[in-house]
Amino acid sequence: MGSESVSRAKLREQLVRSGIAGEVATPREGNLRHYRRMVAKDPRYQFGLRLRDWSFDETLAMMARLCGVDPNPEHTHGVDTIDPDRTLDALDAMGERIGAAAAERATVLLATGHPDTLLHVYRAIEDALRAAGCTVVTPAAGWSYASRLWESAPYREIAYASGVAALVGTDGRWRHTHDPEPMRAVLASLDGELPHLVVADHGWAGAAGEAGIETVGFADSNDPALFAGLDEGKIAVTVPLDDGLSPHLYEPLTAYLLHRARLT
């Protein structure tokens, strides 16, 4: 499905067929557990955002409204949902923001906590933005730390796949992360010369949004903080999707997004 043939209707069908939206693999019990952890202000589920006090009922209602999960609190186990129309609406909004940055030849920062699954999405955005004349910054490469958010406190280091930031371990392999500390280190290294737009997820997005930077990103149905950040006005766009699928399944979504950004 090339960029020239992507339509909203075709992408909607593919989102549901692939499980990116519709009935998703992210289980209902995991979603509710993460909502409770965000409500309890567990830093692993705040993503670097200083959120207001949220109740569980408010969080579930917000996730139903912005992501499309089942609003019924009695539904505690089994399959949950992401509304594909909410995904598409958010992709449209993200495309507008990325397109505006491209038109202005703005400075952009890209980062992902899901390099194993979403890296190719970010790389395609990067290539399109560079071709449009944007500056894609790659600060703090090699910055390392022992993460405080995980019991094993593993060594992590910022590395770049071209212009997309992610974390690697001691073996050089990409690592999943929720941690906002790497983005805080990136922003601190820029000495106030902040990017105009951040495209990111997890703690990378949360820390950027908290710093007041225009931030657009992706989030799964078990990542309530970025939707709460959207609701509070700290995140510009949050696209709901299952973020743990095979990379090739996101290719039509990427083509649609770049078409909406007028970058194809």
PDB file of C-alpha atoms in Angstrom:
ATOM      1  CA  MET A   1       0.000   0.000   0.000  1.00  0.00           C
ATOM      2  CA  GLY A   2       2.032   2.953  -1.278  1.00  0.00           C
ATOM      3  CA  SER A   3       1.561   6.541  -0.199  1.00  0.00           C
ATOM      4  CA  GLU A   4      -0.225   7.357  -3.453  1.00  0.00           C
ATOM      5  CA  SER A   5      -2.949   4.776  -2.732  1.00  0.00           C
ATOM      6  CA  VAL A   6      -3.506   5.264   1.001  1.00  0.00           C
ATOM      7  CA  SER A   7      -7.005   6.446   1.865  1.00  0.00           C
ATOM      8  CA  ARG A   8      -8.632   6.808   5.247  1.00  0.00           C
ATOM      9  CA  ALA A   9     -11.020   3.932   4.484  1.00  0.00           C
ATOM     10  CA  LYS A  10      -8.232   1.601   3.355  1.00  0.00           C
ATOM     11  CA  LEU A  11      -6.074   2.428   6.338  1.00  0.00           C
ATOM     12  CA  ARG A  12      -8.989   1.932   8.722  1.00  0.00           C
ATOM     13  CA  GLU A  13      -9.451  -1.578   7.350  1.00  0.00           C
ATOM     14  CA  GLN A  14      -5.739  -2.331   7.717  1.00  0.00           C
ATOM     15  CA  LEU A  15      -5.572  -0.937  11.269  1.00  0.00           C
ATOM     16  CA  VAL A  16      -8.339  -3.291  12.378  1.00  0.00           C
ATOM     17  CA  ARG A  17      -7.085  -6.265  10.367  1.00  0.00           C
ATOM     18  CA  SER A  18      -3.547  -5.948  11.768  1.00  0.00           C
ATOM     19  CA  GLY A  19      -4.614  -5.292  15.363  1.00  0.00           C
ATOM     20  CA  ILE A  20      -3.028  -1.829  15.470  1.00  0.00           C
ATOM     21  CA  ALA A  21      -6.533  -0.635  16.393  1.00  0.00           C
ATOM     22  CA  GLY A  22      -9.910  -2.279  16.889  1.00  0.00           C
ATOM     23  CA  GLU A  23      -9.580  -5.320  19.141  1.00  0.00           C
ATOM     24  CA  VAL A  24      -5.966  -5.197  20.295  1.00  0.00           C
ATOM     25  CA  ALA A  25      -3.566  -7.626  21.944  1.00  0.00           C
ATOM     26  CA  THR A  26      -2.944  -5.327  24.912  1.00  0.00           C
ATOM     27  CA  PRO A  27      -5.078  -7.039  27.596  1.00  0.00           C
ATOM     28  CA  ARG A  28      -7.799  -5.279  29.541  1.00  0.00           C
ATOM     29  CA  GLU A  29      -6.339  -6.291  32.906  1.00  0.00           C
ATOM     30  CA  GLY A  30      -2.991  -4.737  31.958  1.00  0.00           C
ATOM     31  CA  ASN A  31      -4.696  -1.530  30.881  1.00  0.00           C
ATOM     32  CA  LEU A  32      -6.559  -1.182  34.176  1.00  0.00           C
ATOM     33  CA  ARG A  33      -3.439  -2.016  36.178  1.00  0.00           C
ATOM     34  CA  HIS A  34      -1.490   0.735  34.425  1.00  0.00           C
ATOM     35  CA  TYR A  35      -4.330   3.235  34.946  1.00  0.00           C
ATOM     36  CA  ARG A  36      -4.212   2.548  38.674  1.00  0.00           C
ATOM     37  CA  ARG A  37      -0.443   2.981  38.696  1.00  0.00           C
ATOM     38  CA  MET A  38      -0.696   6.345  36.946  1.00  0.00           C
ATOM     39  CA  VAL A  39      -3.377   7.413  39.440  1.00  0.00           C
ATOM     40  CA  ALA A  40      -1.024   6.372  42.273  1.00  0.00           C
ATOM     41  CA  LYS A  41       1.701   8.569  40.658  1.00  0.00           C
ATOM     42  CA  ASP A  42       4.065   5.670  40.120  1.00  0.00           C
ATOM     43  CA  PRO A  43       6.933   7.398  38.255  1.00  0.00           C
ATOM     44  CA  ARG A  44       7.199   4.489  35.816  1.00  0.00           C
ATOM     45  CA  TYR A  45       3.724   5.377  34.552  1.00  0.00           C
ATOM     46  CA  GLN A  46       3.946   9.181  34.653  1.00  0.00           C
ATOM     47  CA  PHE A  47       6.375   9.363  31.694  1.00  0.00           C
ATOM     48  CA  GLY A  48       7.963  12.509  33.105  1.00  0.00           C
ATOM     49  CA  LEU A  49       4.714  14.493  33.164  1.00  0.00           C
ATOM     50  CA  ARG A  50       3.648  16.383  36.279  1.00  0.00           C
ATOM     51  CA  LEU A  51       0.004  15.475  36.025  1.00  0.00           C
ATOM     52  CA  ARG A  52      -2.831  16.694  38.187  1.00  0.00           C
ATOM     53  CA  ASP A  53      -4.469  14.253  40.587  1.00  0.00           C
ATOM     54  CA  TRP A  54      -6.534  11.793  38.565  1.00  0.00           C
ATOM     55  CA  SER A  55      -9.041   9.316  39.984  1.00  0.00           C
ATOM     56  CA  PHE A  56      -9.360   5.862  38.470  1.00  0.00           C
ATOM     57  CA  ASP A  57     -12.879   6.616  37.216  1.00  0.00           C
ATOM     58  CA  GLU A  58     -11.673   9.838  35.560  1.00  0.00           C
ATOM     59  CA  THR A  59      -8.774   7.993  33.968  1.00  0.00           C
ATOM     60  CA  LEU A  60     -10.940   5.225  32.550  1.00  0.00           C
ATOM     61  CA  ALA A  61     -13.426   7.756  31.181  1.00  0.00           C
ATOM     62  CA  MET A  62     -10.594   9.789  29.651  1.00  0.00           C
ATOM     63  CA  MET A  63      -9.078   6.684  28.025  1.00  0.00           C
ATOM     64  CA  ALA A  64     -12.465   5.722  26.615  1.00  0.00           C
ATOM     65  CA  ARG A  65     -12.854   9.211  25.157  1.00  0.00           C
ATOM     66  CA  LEU A  66      -9.356   9.693  23.735  1.00  0.00           C
ATOM     67  CA  CYS A  67      -8.252   6.125  23.000  1.00  0.00           C
ATOM     68  CA  GLY A  68     -11.455   4.132  22.627  1.00  0.00           C
ATOM     69  CA  VAL A  69     -11.098   1.539  25.384  1.00  0.00           C
ATOM     70  CA  ASP A  70     -14.234   0.026  26.868  1.00  0.00           C
ATOM     71  CA  PRO A  71     -15.681   2.558  29.368  1.00  0.00           C
ATOM     72  CA  ASN A  72     -17.344  -0.154  31.472  1.00  0.00           C
ATOM     73  CA  PRO A  73     -15.477  -0.530  34.803  1.00  0.00           C
ATOM     74  CA  GLU A  74     -17.008  -3.987  35.212  1.00  0.00           C
ATOM     75  CA  HIS A  75     -15.032  -5.194  32.194  1.00  0.00           C
ATOM     76  CA  THR A  76     -11.884  -6.268  34.029  1.00  0.00           C
ATOM     77  CA  HIS A  77     -10.386  -9.086  31.929  1.00  0.00           C
ATOM     78  CA  GLY A  78      -9.972 -10.106  28.323  1.00  0.00           C
ATOM     79  CA  VAL A  79      -9.919  -8.102  25.121  1.00  0.00           C
ATOM     80  CA  ASP A  80      -9.875  -4.311  25.044  1.00  0.00           C
ATOM     81  CA  THR A  81     -10.179  -1.919  22.134  1.00  0.00           C
ATOM     82  CA  ILE A  82      -8.647   1.106  20.451  1.00  0.00           C
ATOM     83  CA  ASP A  83     -11.067   3.065  18.292  1.00  0.00           C
ATOM     84  CA  PRO A  84      -9.588   3.156  14.746  1.00  0.00           C
ATOM     85  CA  ASP A  85     -11.368   6.425  14.016  1.00  0.00           C
ATOM     86  CA  ARG A  86      -9.633   8.030  16.980  1.00  0.00           C
ATOM     87  CA  THR A  87      -6.345   6.678  15.627  1.00  0.00           C
ATOM     88  CA  LEU A  88      -7.077   8.181  12.225  1.00  0.00           C
ATOM     89  CA  ASP A  89      -8.183  11.522  13.663  1.00  0.00           C
ATOM     90  CA  ALA A  90      -4.974  11.718  15.695  1.00  0.00           C
ATOM     91  CA  LEU A  91      -2.863  10.773  12.660  1.00  0.00           C
ATOM     92  CA  ASP A  92      -4.534  13.623  10.769  1.00  0.00           C
ATOM     93  CA  ALA A  93      -3.663  16.018  13.599  1.00  0.00           C
ATOM     94  CA  MET A  94      -0.094  14.717  13.837  1.00  0.00           C
ATOM     95  CA  GLY A  95       0.308  15.058  10.080  1.00  0.00           C
ATOM     96  CA  GLU A  96      -0.757  18.696  10.273  1.00  0.00           C
ATOM     97  CA  ARG A  97       1.816  19.412  12.989  1.00  0.00           C
ATOM     98  CA  ILE A  98       4.617  17.625  11.133  1.00  0.00           C
ATOM     99  CA  GLY A  99       3.635  19.315   7.885  1.00  0.00           C
ATOM    100  CA  ALA A 100       3.708  22.735   9.536  1.00  0.00           C
ATOM    101  CA  ALA A 101       7.193  22.014  10.919  1.00  0.00           C
ATOM    102  CA  ALA A 102       8.335  20.958   7.455  1.00  0.00           C
ATOM    103  CA  ALA A 103       6.928  24.112   5.854  1.00  0.00           C
ATOM    104  CA  GLU A 104       8.841  26.217   8.388  1.00  0.00           C
ATOM    105  CA  ARG A 105      12.014  24.123   8.032  1.00  0.00           C
ATOM    106  CA  ALA A 106      11.903  23.810  11.788  1.00  0.00           C
ATOM    107  CA  THR A 107      14.293  22.058  14.131  1.00  0.00           C
ATOM    108  CA  VAL A 108      12.937  18.638  15.099  1.00  0.00           C
ATOM    109  CA  LEU A 109      13.895  15.928  17.587  1.00  0.00           C
ATOM    110  CA  LEU A 110      12.744  12.305  17.201  1.00  0.00           C
ATOM    111  CA  ALA A 111      12.971   9.597  19.865  1.00  0.00           C
ATOM    112  CA  THR A 112      11.361   6.265  20.685  1.00  0.00           C
ATOM    113  CA  GLY A 113      11.055   3.940  23.640  1.00  0.00           C
ATOM    114  CA  HIS A 114       9.906   1.209  21.237  1.00  0.00           C
ATOM    115  CA  PRO A 115      12.849   0.880  18.811  1.00  0.00           C
ATOM    116  CA  ASP A 116      12.169  -2.781  18.054  1.00  0.00           C
ATOM    117  CA  THR A 117       8.729  -2.035  16.625  1.00  0.00           C
ATOM    118  CA  LEU A 118       8.400   1.671  15.774  1.00  0.00           C
ATOM    119  CA  LEU A 119      11.898   2.721  14.659  1.00  0.00           C
ATOM    120  CA  HIS A 120      11.039   2.504  10.960  1.00  0.00           C
ATOM    121  CA  VAL A 121       8.082   4.853  11.487  1.00  0.00           C
ATOM    122  CA  TYR A 122      10.368   7.470  13.012  1.00  0.00           C
ATOM    123  CA  ARG A 123      13.080   6.951  10.399  1.00  0.00           C
ATOM    124  CA  ALA A 124      10.577   7.584   7.600  1.00  0.00           C
ATOM    125  CA  ILE A 125       9.429  10.789   9.311  1.00  0.00           C
ATOM    126  CA  GLU A 126      13.049  11.834   9.746  1.00  0.00           C
ATOM    127  CA  ASP A 127      13.897  11.278   6.088  1.00  0.00           C
ATOM    128  CA  ALA A 128      10.855  13.245   4.947  1.00  0.00           C
ATOM    129  CA  LEU A 129      11.623  16.148   7.284  1.00  0.00           C
ATOM    130  CA  ARG A 130      15.265  16.311   6.226  1.00  0.00           C
ATOM    131  CA  ALA A 131      14.213  16.292   2.569  1.00  0.00           C
ATOM    132  CA  ALA A 132      11.917  19.245   3.345  1.00  0.00           C
ATOM    133  CA  GLY A 133      14.849  21.218   4.776  1.00  0.00           C
ATOM    134  CA  CYS A 134      14.314  20.629   8.491  1.00  0.00           C
ATOM    135  CA  THR A 135      17.190  20.278  10.928  1.00  0.00           C
ATOM    136  CA  VAL A 136      16.993  17.008  12.862  1.00  0.00           C
ATOM    137  CA  VAL A 137      19.083  17.325  16.010  1.00  0.00           C
ATOM    138  CA  THR A 138      20.973  14.427  17.633  1.00  0.00           C
ATOM    139  CA  PRO A 139      22.178  15.707  21.014  1.00  0.00           C
ATOM    140  CA  ALA A 140      23.657  13.778  23.953  1.00  0.00           C
ATOM    141  CA  ALA A 141      24.729  10.718  21.961  1.00  0.00           C
ATOM    142  CA  GLY A 142      26.616   8.397  24.301  1.00  0.00           C
ATOM    143  CA  TRP A 143      25.057   9.811  27.479  1.00  0.00           C
ATOM    144  CA  SER A 144      24.635   6.893  29.861  1.00  0.00           C
ATOM    145  CA  TYR A 145      23.122   6.107  33.226  1.00  0.00           C
ATOM    146  CA  ALA A 146      21.734   3.358  35.433  1.00  0.00           C
ATOM    147  CA  SER A 147      17.969   3.675  35.226  1.00  0.00           C
ATOM    148  CA  ARG A 148      16.330   4.432  38.572  1.00  0.00           C
ATOM    149  CA  LEU A 149      12.898   3.309  37.415  1.00  0.00           C
ATOM    150  CA  TRP A 150      13.650  -0.404  37.199  1.00  0.00           C
ATOM    151  CA  GLU A 151      14.740  -2.699  40.029  1.00  0.00           C
ATOM    152  CA  SER A 152      17.765  -4.061  38.190  1.00  0.00           C
ATOM    153  CA  ALA A 153      18.992  -0.492  37.424  1.00  0.00           C
ATOM    154  CA  PRO A 154      20.493  -1.553  34.084  1.00  0.00           C
ATOM    155  CA  TYR A 155      23.077   0.463  32.184  1.00  0.00           C
ATOM    156  CA  ARG A 156      21.507   2.433  29.366  1.00  0.00           C
ATOM    157  CA  GLU A 157      23.058   4.720  26.747  1.00  0.00           C
ATOM    158  CA  ILE A 158      21.542   7.130  24.226  1.00  0.00           C
ATOM    159  CA  ALA A 159      22.253   6.074  20.657  1.00  0.00           C
ATOM    160  CA  TYR A 160      20.914   7.292  17.332  1.00  0.00           C
ATOM    161  CA  ALA A 161      19.610   5.391  14.343  1.00  0.00           C
ATOM    162  CA  SER A 162      20.445   8.167  11.881  1.00  0.00           C
ATOM    163  CA  GLY A 163      18.459  10.955  13.597  1.00  0.00           C
ATOM    164  CA  VAL A 164      16.195   8.906  15.914  1.00  0.00           C
ATOM    165  CA  ALA A 165      17.173   8.624  19.571  1.00  0.00           C
ATOM    166  CA  ALA A 166      16.678   5.411  21.542  1.00  0.00           C
ATOM    167  CA  LEU A 167      18.438   3.515  24.320  1.00  0.00           C
ATOM    168  CA  VAL A 168      20.915   0.668  24.029  1.00  0.00           C
ATOM    169  CA  GLY A 169      22.275  -1.687  26.690  1.00  0.00           C
ATOM    170  CA  THR A 170      25.826  -2.864  27.318  1.00  0.00           C
ATOM    171  CA  ASP A 171      25.477  -5.280  24.404  1.00  0.00           C
ATOM    172  CA  GLY A 172      24.586  -2.447  22.008  1.00  0.00           C
ATOM    173  CA  ARG A 173      21.073  -3.766  21.432  1.00  0.00           C
ATOM    174  CA  TRP A 174      18.054  -1.465  21.388  1.00  0.00           C
ATOM    175  CA  ARG A 175      16.088  -1.332  24.650  1.00  0.00           C
ATOM    176  CA  HIS A 176      12.483  -0.528  25.464  1.00  0.00           C
ATOM    177  CA  THR A 177      12.012   2.279  27.969  1.00  0.00           C
ATOM    178  CA  HIS A 178       9.372   4.371  29.732  1.00  0.00           C
ATOM    179  CA  ASP A 179      12.023   6.527  31.413  1.00  0.00           C
ATOM    180  CA  PRO A 180      11.943  10.332  30.968  1.00  0.00           C
ATOM    181  CA  GLU A 181      15.553  10.784  32.152  1.00  0.00           C
ATOM    182  CA  PRO A 182      17.133  10.373  28.703  1.00  0.00           C
ATOM    183  CA  MET A 183      14.982  13.141  27.224  1.00  0.00           C
ATOM    184  CA  ARG A 184      15.773  15.374  30.181  1.00  0.00           C
ATOM    185  CA  ALA A 185      19.479  14.774  29.491  1.00  0.00           C
ATOM    186  CA  VAL A 186      18.975  15.541  25.794  1.00  0.00           C
ATOM    187  CA  LEU A 187      17.184  18.806  26.519  1.00  0.00           C
ATOM    188  CA  ALA A 188      19.739  19.838  29.144  1.00  0.00           C
ATOM    189  CA  SER A 189      22.548  19.311  26.628  1.00  0.00           C
ATOM    190  CA  LEU A 190      20.934  21.772  24.204  1.00  0.00           C
ATOM    191  CA  ASP A 191      21.603  24.768  26.499  1.00  0.00           C
ATOM    192  CA  GLY A 192      18.217  26.344  25.853  1.00  0.00           C
ATOM    193  CA  GLU A 193      18.284  25.859  22.061  1.00  0.00           C
ATOM    194  CA  LEU A 194      15.239  23.617  22.176  1.00  0.00           C
ATOM    195  CA  PRO A 195      13.691  21.985  19.110  1.00  0.00           C
ATOM    196  CA  HIS A 196      10.476  23.399  17.704  1.00  0.00           C
ATOM    197  CA  LEU A 197       8.845  19.964  17.509  1.00  0.00           C
ATOM    198  CA  VAL A 198       9.400  16.602  19.198  1.00  0.00           C
ATOM    199  CA  VAL A 199       8.049  13.386  17.689  1.00  0.00           C
ATOM    200  CA  ALA A 200       8.285  10.661  20.310  1.00  0.00           C
ATOM    201  CA  ASP A 201       6.595   8.207  22.678  1.00  0.00           C
ATOM    202  CA  HIS A 202       6.773   7.041  26.309  1.00  0.00           C
ATOM    203  CA  GLY A 203       9.029   9.082  28.599  1.00  0.00           C
ATOM    204  CA  TRP A 204      10.760  10.731  25.658  1.00  0.00           C
ATOM    205  CA  ALA A 205       7.439  12.395  24.776  1.00  0.00           C
ATOM    206  CA  GLY A 206       6.338  13.058  28.343  1.00  0.00           C
ATOM    207  CA  ALA A 207       9.533  14.863  29.340  1.00  0.00           C
ATOM    208  CA  ALA A 208       9.454  16.975  26.173  1.00  0.00           C
ATOM    209  CA  GLY A 209       5.836  17.935  26.710  1.00  0.00           C
ATOM    210  CA  GLU A 210       6.516  18.792  30.340  1.00  0.00           C
ATOM    211  CA  ALA A 211       9.352  21.059  29.159  1.00  0.00           C
ATOM    212  CA  GLY A 212       6.850  23.034  27.106  1.00  0.00           C
ATOM    213  CA  ILE A 213       7.957  21.815  23.672  1.00  0.00           C
ATOM    214  CA  GLU A 214       5.317  21.059  21.040  1.00  0.00           C
ATOM    215  CA  THR A 215       5.198  17.267  21.222  1.00  0.00           C
ATOM    216  CA  VAL A 216       3.360  14.713  19.126  1.00  0.00           C
ATOM    217  CA  GLY A 217       3.552  11.008  19.761  1.00  0.00           C
ATOM    218  CA  PHE A 218       2.189   7.507  19.836  1.00  0.00           C
ATOM    219  CA  ALA A 219       0.741   5.636  22.818  1.00  0.00           C
ATOM    220  CA  ASP A 220      -0.801   2.246  23.504  1.00  0.00           C
ATOM    221  CA  SER A 221      -4.006   1.699  25.451  1.00  0.00           C
ATOM    222  CA  ASN A 222      -1.905   0.867  28.524  1.00  0.00           C
ATOM    223  CA  ASP A 223      -0.021   4.217  28.364  1.00  0.00           C
ATOM    224  CA  PRO A 224      -2.524   6.578  30.010  1.00  0.00           C
ATOM    225  CA  ALA A 225      -0.024   9.313  30.920  1.00  0.00           C
ATOM    226  CA  LEU A 226       0.384  10.593  27.365  1.00  0.00           C
ATOM    227  CA  PHE A 227      -3.394  10.762  26.959  1.00  0.00           C
ATOM    228  CA  ALA A 228      -3.667  12.566  30.295  1.00  0.00           C
ATOM    229  CA  GLY A 229      -0.930  14.913  29.063  1.00  0.00           C
ATOM    230  CA  LEU A 230      -2.994  15.523  25.939  1.00  0.00           C
ATOM    231  CA  ASP A 231      -6.070  16.217  28.051  1.00  0.00           C
ATOM    232  CA  GLU A 232      -4.097  18.668  30.207  1.00  0.00           C
ATOM    233  CA  GLY A 233      -2.650  20.469  27.185  1.00  0.00           C
ATOM    234  CA  LYS A 234       0.952  19.349  27.676  1.00  0.00           C
ATOM    235  CA  ILE A 235       1.036  16.997  24.685  1.00  0.00           C
ATOM    236  CA  ALA A 236      -0.142  18.352  21.324  1.00  0.00           C
ATOM    237  CA  VAL A 237      -1.178  15.026  19.757  1.00  0.00           C
ATOM    238  CA  THR A 238      -1.316  11.464  21.076  1.00  0.00           C
ATOM    239  CA  VAL A 239      -2.024   8.772  18.495  1.00  0.00           C
ATOM    240  CA  PRO A 240      -3.608   5.644  20.036  1.00  0.00           C
ATOM    241  CA  LEU A 241      -2.257   2.364  18.649  1.00  0.00           C
ATOM    242  CA  ASP A 242      -0.902  -1.016  19.673  1.00  0.00           C
ATOM    243  CA  ASP A 243       2.820  -0.208  19.728  1.00  0.00           C
ATOM    244  CA  GLY A 244       4.153  -3.757  20.031  1.00  0.00           C
ATOM    245  CA  LEU A 245       3.480  -5.364  16.643  1.00  0.00           C
ATOM    246  CA  SER A 246       5.729  -6.372  13.740  1.00  0.00           C
ATOM    247  CA  PRO A 247       7.377  -3.316  12.174  1.00  0.00           C
ATOM    248  CA  HIS A 248       6.060  -3.962   8.654  1.00  0.00           C
ATOM    249  CA  LEU A 249       2.461  -3.591   9.870  1.00  0.00           C
ATOM    250  CA  TYR A 250       2.997   0.134  10.473  1.00  0.00           C
ATOM    251  CA  GLU A 251       4.039   0.877   6.882  1.00  0.00           C
ATOM    252  CA  PRO A 252       0.545   1.893   5.647  1.00  0.00           C
ATOM    253  CA  LEU A 253       0.067   4.078   8.736  1.00  0.00           C
ATOM    254  CA  THR A 254       3.414   5.762   8.042  1.00  0.00           C
ATOM    255  CA  ALA A 255       2.523   6.392   4.401  1.00  0.00           C
ATOM    256  CA  TYR A 256      -0.828   7.882   5.422  1.00  0.00           C
ATOM    257  CA  LEU A 257       0.824  10.108   8.047  1.00  0.00           C
ATOM    258  CA  LEU A 258       3.389  11.476   5.590  1.00  0.00           C
ATOM    259  CA  HIS A 259       0.661  12.067   3.011  1.00  0.00           C
ATOM    260  CA  ARG A 260      -1.320  14.056   5.598  1.00  0.00           C
ATOM    261  CA  ALA A 261       1.855  16.030   6.310  1.00  0.00           C
ATOM    262  CA  ARG A 262       2.183  16.751   2.568  1.00  0.00           C
ATOM    263  CA  LEU A 263       5.605  15.127   2.569  1.00  0.00           C
ATOM    264  CA  THR A 264       5.072  12.495  -0.144  1.00  0.00           C
TER     265      THR A 264
END
